[in-house]
Amino acid sequence: MINQVVVRIAAERIIIGGLNPKTSKTYVIDDITNEAYRVAVENYILEHTEGV
């Protein structure tokens, strides 16, 4: 089961260029290794980004 709070936090960090807490580098979609979460984050970004 996917936790939507985790998806939202990860997506928002990616959108604003926030830091990945594990690496202290800019958070990018490739940092998400779980395929289900990756798809959920991609969908969240597409749904909440204007002009996409």
mmCIF file of N, CA and C in Angstrom:
data_model
loop_
_atom_site.group_PDB
_atom_site.id
_atom_site.type_symbol
_atom_site.label_atom_id
_atom_site.label_comp_id
_atom_site.label_asym_id
_atom_site.label_seq_id
_atom_site.Cartn_x
_atom_site.Cartn_y
_atom_site.Cartn_z
ATOM 1 N N MET A 1 0.838 -1.182 0.000
ATOM 2 C CA MET A 1 0.000 0.000 0.000
ATOM 3 C C MET A 1 0.884 1.246 0.000
ATOM 4 N N ILE A 2 0.528 2.184 -0.838
ATOM 5 C CA ILE A 2 1.301 3.409 -0.997
ATOM 6 C C ILE A 2 0.775 4.462 -0.037
ATOM 7 N N ASN A 3 1.686 5.097 0.682
ATOM 8 C CA ASN A 3 1.333 6.158 1.617
ATOM 9 C C ASN A 3 1.323 7.482 0.844
ATOM 10 N N GLN A 4 0.149 8.077 0.711
ATOM 11 C CA GLN A 4 0.002 9.304 -0.073
ATOM 12 C C GLN A 4 0.737 10.496 0.536
ATOM 13 N N VAL A 5 0.941 10.487 1.833
ATOM 14 C CA VAL A 5 1.695 11.567 2.471
ATOM 15 C C VAL A 5 3.154 11.508 2.015
ATOM 16 N N VAL A 6 3.705 10.300 1.962
ATOM 17 C CA VAL A 6 5.087 10.120 1.506
ATOM 18 C C VAL A 6 5.207 10.540 0.041
ATOM 19 N N VAL A 7 4.225 10.171 -0.758
ATOM 20 C CA VAL A 7 4.217 10.543 -2.180
ATOM 21 C C VAL A 7 4.205 12.061 -2.326
ATOM 22 N N ARG A 8 3.339 12.721 -1.566
ATOM 23 C CA ARG A 8 3.236 14.185 -1.656
ATOM 24 C C ARG A 8 4.544 14.855 -1.248
ATOM 25 N N ILE A 9 5.142 14.400 -0.150
ATOM 26 C CA ILE A 9 6.390 14.995 0.329
ATOM 27 C C ILE A 9 7.501 14.818 -0.699
ATOM 28 N N ALA A 10 7.638 13.617 -1.221
ATOM 29 C CA ALA A 10 8.690 13.351 -2.214
ATOM 30 C C ALA A 10 8.468 14.190 -3.474
ATOM 31 N N ALA A 11 7.231 14.226 -3.950
ATOM 32 C CA ALA A 11 6.923 14.986 -5.164
ATOM 33 C C ALA A 11 7.189 16.473 -4.972
ATOM 34 N N GLU A 12 6.782 17.010 -3.841
ATOM 35 C CA GLU A 12 7.001 18.436 -3.595
ATOM 36 C C GLU A 12 8.483 18.760 -3.474
ATOM 37 N N ARG A 13 9.265 17.871 -2.887
ATOM 38 C CA ARG A 13 10.713 18.096 -2.824
ATOM 39 C C ARG A 13 11.322 18.095 -4.215
ATOM 40 N N ILE A 14 10.856 17.202 -5.075
ATOM 41 C CA ILE A 14 11.360 17.150 -6.449
ATOM 42 C C ILE A 14 10.971 18.422 -7.198
ATOM 43 N N ILE A 15 9.725 18.839 -7.051
ATOM 44 C CA ILE A 15 9.227 20.024 -7.764
ATOM 45 C C ILE A 15 10.011 21.280 -7.381
ATOM 46 N N ILE A 16 10.283 21.466 -6.091
ATOM 47 C CA ILE A 16 10.947 22.704 -5.657
ATOM 48 C C ILE A 16 12.464 22.585 -5.632
ATOM 49 N N GLY A 17 12.993 21.414 -5.984
ATOM 50 C CA GLY A 17 14.445 21.239 -5.985
ATOM 51 C C GLY A 17 15.010 21.062 -4.589
ATOM 52 N N GLY A 18 14.202 20.463 -3.707
ATOM 53 C CA GLY A 18 14.643 20.240 -2.333
ATOM 54 C C GLY A 18 15.691 19.147 -2.235
ATOM 55 N N LEU A 19 16.212 18.954 -1.039
ATOM 56 C CA LEU A 19 17.277 17.991 -0.819
ATOM 57 C C LEU A 19 16.741 16.606 -0.481
ATOM 58 N N ASN A 20 17.455 15.608 -0.966
ATOM 59 C CA ASN A 20 17.203 14.228 -0.582
ATOM 60 C C ASN A 20 17.850 14.042 0.785
ATOM 61 N N PRO A 21 17.091 13.649 1.808
ATOM 62 C CA PRO A 21 17.653 13.544 3.151
ATOM 63 C C PRO A 21 18.737 12.466 3.278
ATOM 64 N N LYS A 22 18.740 11.490 2.389
ATOM 65 C CA LYS A 22 19.748 10.429 2.451
ATOM 66 C C LYS A 22 21.085 10.856 1.867
ATOM 67 N N THR A 23 21.053 11.673 0.799
ATOM 68 C CA THR A 23 22.284 12.024 0.087
ATOM 69 C C THR A 23 22.692 13.483 0.248
ATOM 70 N N SER A 24 21.798 14.310 0.746
ATOM 71 C CA SER A 24 22.015 15.762 0.863
ATOM 72 C C SER A 24 22.256 16.423 -0.494
ATOM 73 N N LYS A 25 21.765 15.792 -1.539
ATOM 74 C CA LYS A 25 21.826 16.361 -2.885
ATOM 75 C C LYS A 25 20.399 16.659 -3.332
ATOM 76 N N THR A 26 20.256 17.389 -4.419
ATOM 77 C CA THR A 26 18.932 17.713 -4.939
ATOM 78 C C THR A 26 18.164 16.428 -5.223
ATOM 79 N N TYR A 27 16.920 16.389 -4.752
ATOM 80 C CA TYR A 27 16.061 15.215 -4.906
ATOM 81 C C TYR A 27 15.592 15.123 -6.352
ATOM 82 N N VAL A 28 15.804 13.989 -6.992
ATOM 83 C CA VAL A 28 15.352 13.752 -8.359
ATOM 84 C C VAL A 28 14.543 12.464 -8.397
ATOM 85 N N ILE A 29 13.745 12.296 -9.420
ATOM 86 C CA ILE A 29 12.869 11.136 -9.534
ATOM 87 C C ILE A 29 13.668 9.830 -9.534
ATOM 88 N N ASP A 30 14.878 9.853 -10.041
ATOM 89 C CA ASP A 30 15.712 8.645 -10.082
ATOM 90 C C ASP A 30 16.122 8.173 -8.693
ATOM 91 N N ASP A 31 15.979 9.014 -7.675
ATOM 92 C CA ASP A 31 16.301 8.615 -6.304
ATOM 93 C C ASP A 31 15.264 7.639 -5.738
ATOM 94 N N ILE A 32 14.111 7.558 -6.356
ATOM 95 C CA ILE A 32 13.044 6.677 -5.870
ATOM 96 C C ILE A 32 13.222 5.310 -6.521
ATOM 97 N N THR A 33 13.557 4.314 -5.707
ATOM 98 C CA THR A 33 13.846 2.982 -6.244
ATOM 99 C C THR A 33 12.635 2.062 -6.257
ATOM 100 N N ASN A 34 11.643 2.326 -5.422
ATOM 101 C CA ASN A 34 10.436 1.511 -5.393
ATOM 102 C C ASN A 34 9.543 1.922 -6.567
ATOM 103 N N GLU A 35 9.289 0.982 -7.465
ATOM 104 C CA GLU A 35 8.567 1.295 -8.705
ATOM 105 C C GLU A 35 7.157 1.839 -8.450
ATOM 106 N N ALA A 36 6.456 1.288 -7.478
ATOM 107 C CA ALA A 36 5.101 1.752 -7.189
ATOM 108 C C ALA A 36 5.114 3.201 -6.700
ATOM 109 N N TYR A 37 6.062 3.536 -5.834
ATOM 110 C CA TYR A 37 6.166 4.915 -5.344
ATOM 111 C C TYR A 37 6.619 5.844 -6.457
ATOM 112 N N ARG A 38 7.509 5.358 -7.306
ATOM 113 C CA ARG A 38 7.995 6.191 -8.404
ATOM 114 C C ARG A 38 6.838 6.583 -9.324
ATOM 115 N N VAL A 39 6.001 5.617 -9.667
ATOM 116 C CA VAL A 39 4.840 5.887 -10.521
ATOM 117 C C VAL A 39 3.882 6.846 -9.817
ATOM 118 N N ALA A 40 3.651 6.627 -8.530
ATOM 119 C CA ALA A 40 2.745 7.499 -7.777
ATOM 120 C C ALA A 40 3.279 8.932 -7.721
ATOM 121 N N VAL A 41 4.583 9.088 -7.525
ATOM 122 C CA VAL A 41 5.184 10.423 -7.483
ATOM 123 C C VAL A 41 5.102 11.080 -8.860
ATOM 124 N N GLU A 42 5.395 10.332 -9.908
ATOM 125 C CA GLU A 42 5.289 10.884 -11.268
ATOM 126 C C GLU A 42 3.859 11.356 -11.546
ATOM 127 N N ASN A 43 2.877 10.544 -11.164
ATOM 128 C CA ASN A 43 1.481 10.929 -11.371
ATOM 129 C C ASN A 43 1.115 12.165 -10.560
ATOM 130 N N TYR A 44 1.587 12.239 -9.324
ATOM 131 C CA TYR A 44 1.315 13.403 -8.477
ATOM 132 C C TYR A 44 1.892 14.661 -9.132
ATOM 133 N N ILE A 45 3.112 14.560 -9.607
ATOM 134 C CA ILE A 45 3.753 15.718 -10.243
ATOM 135 C C ILE A 45 2.965 16.149 -11.477
ATOM 136 N N LEU A 46 2.547 15.196 -12.289
ATOM 137 C CA LEU A 46 1.775 15.540 -13.494
ATOM 138 C C LEU A 46 0.438 16.177 -13.136
ATOM 139 N N GLU A 47 -0.207 15.692 -12.093
ATOM 140 C CA GLU A 47 -1.508 16.221 -11.705
ATOM 141 C C GLU A 47 -1.420 17.602 -11.045
ATOM 142 N N HIS A 48 -0.290 17.903 -10.403
ATOM 143 C CA HIS A 48 -0.188 19.141 -9.641
ATOM 144 C C HIS A 48 0.760 20.177 -10.234
ATOM 145 N N THR A 49 1.166 19.976 -11.470
ATOM 146 C CA THR A 49 2.031 20.941 -12.142
ATOM 147 C C THR A 49 1.264 21.554 -13.299
ATOM 148 N N GLU A 50 1.154 22.865 -13.286
ATOM 149 C CA GLU A 50 0.440 23.544 -14.367
ATOM 150 C C GLU A 50 1.298 23.561 -15.618
ATOM 151 N N GLY A 51 0.653 23.451 -16.766
ATOM 152 C CA GLY A 51 1.344 23.554 -18.037
ATOM 153 C C GLY A 51 2.038 22.278 -18.463
ATOM 154 N N VAL A 52 1.733 21.168 -17.805
ATOM 155 C CA VAL A 52 2.362 19.901 -18.204
ATOM 156 C C VAL A 52 1.379 19.115 -19.018
#
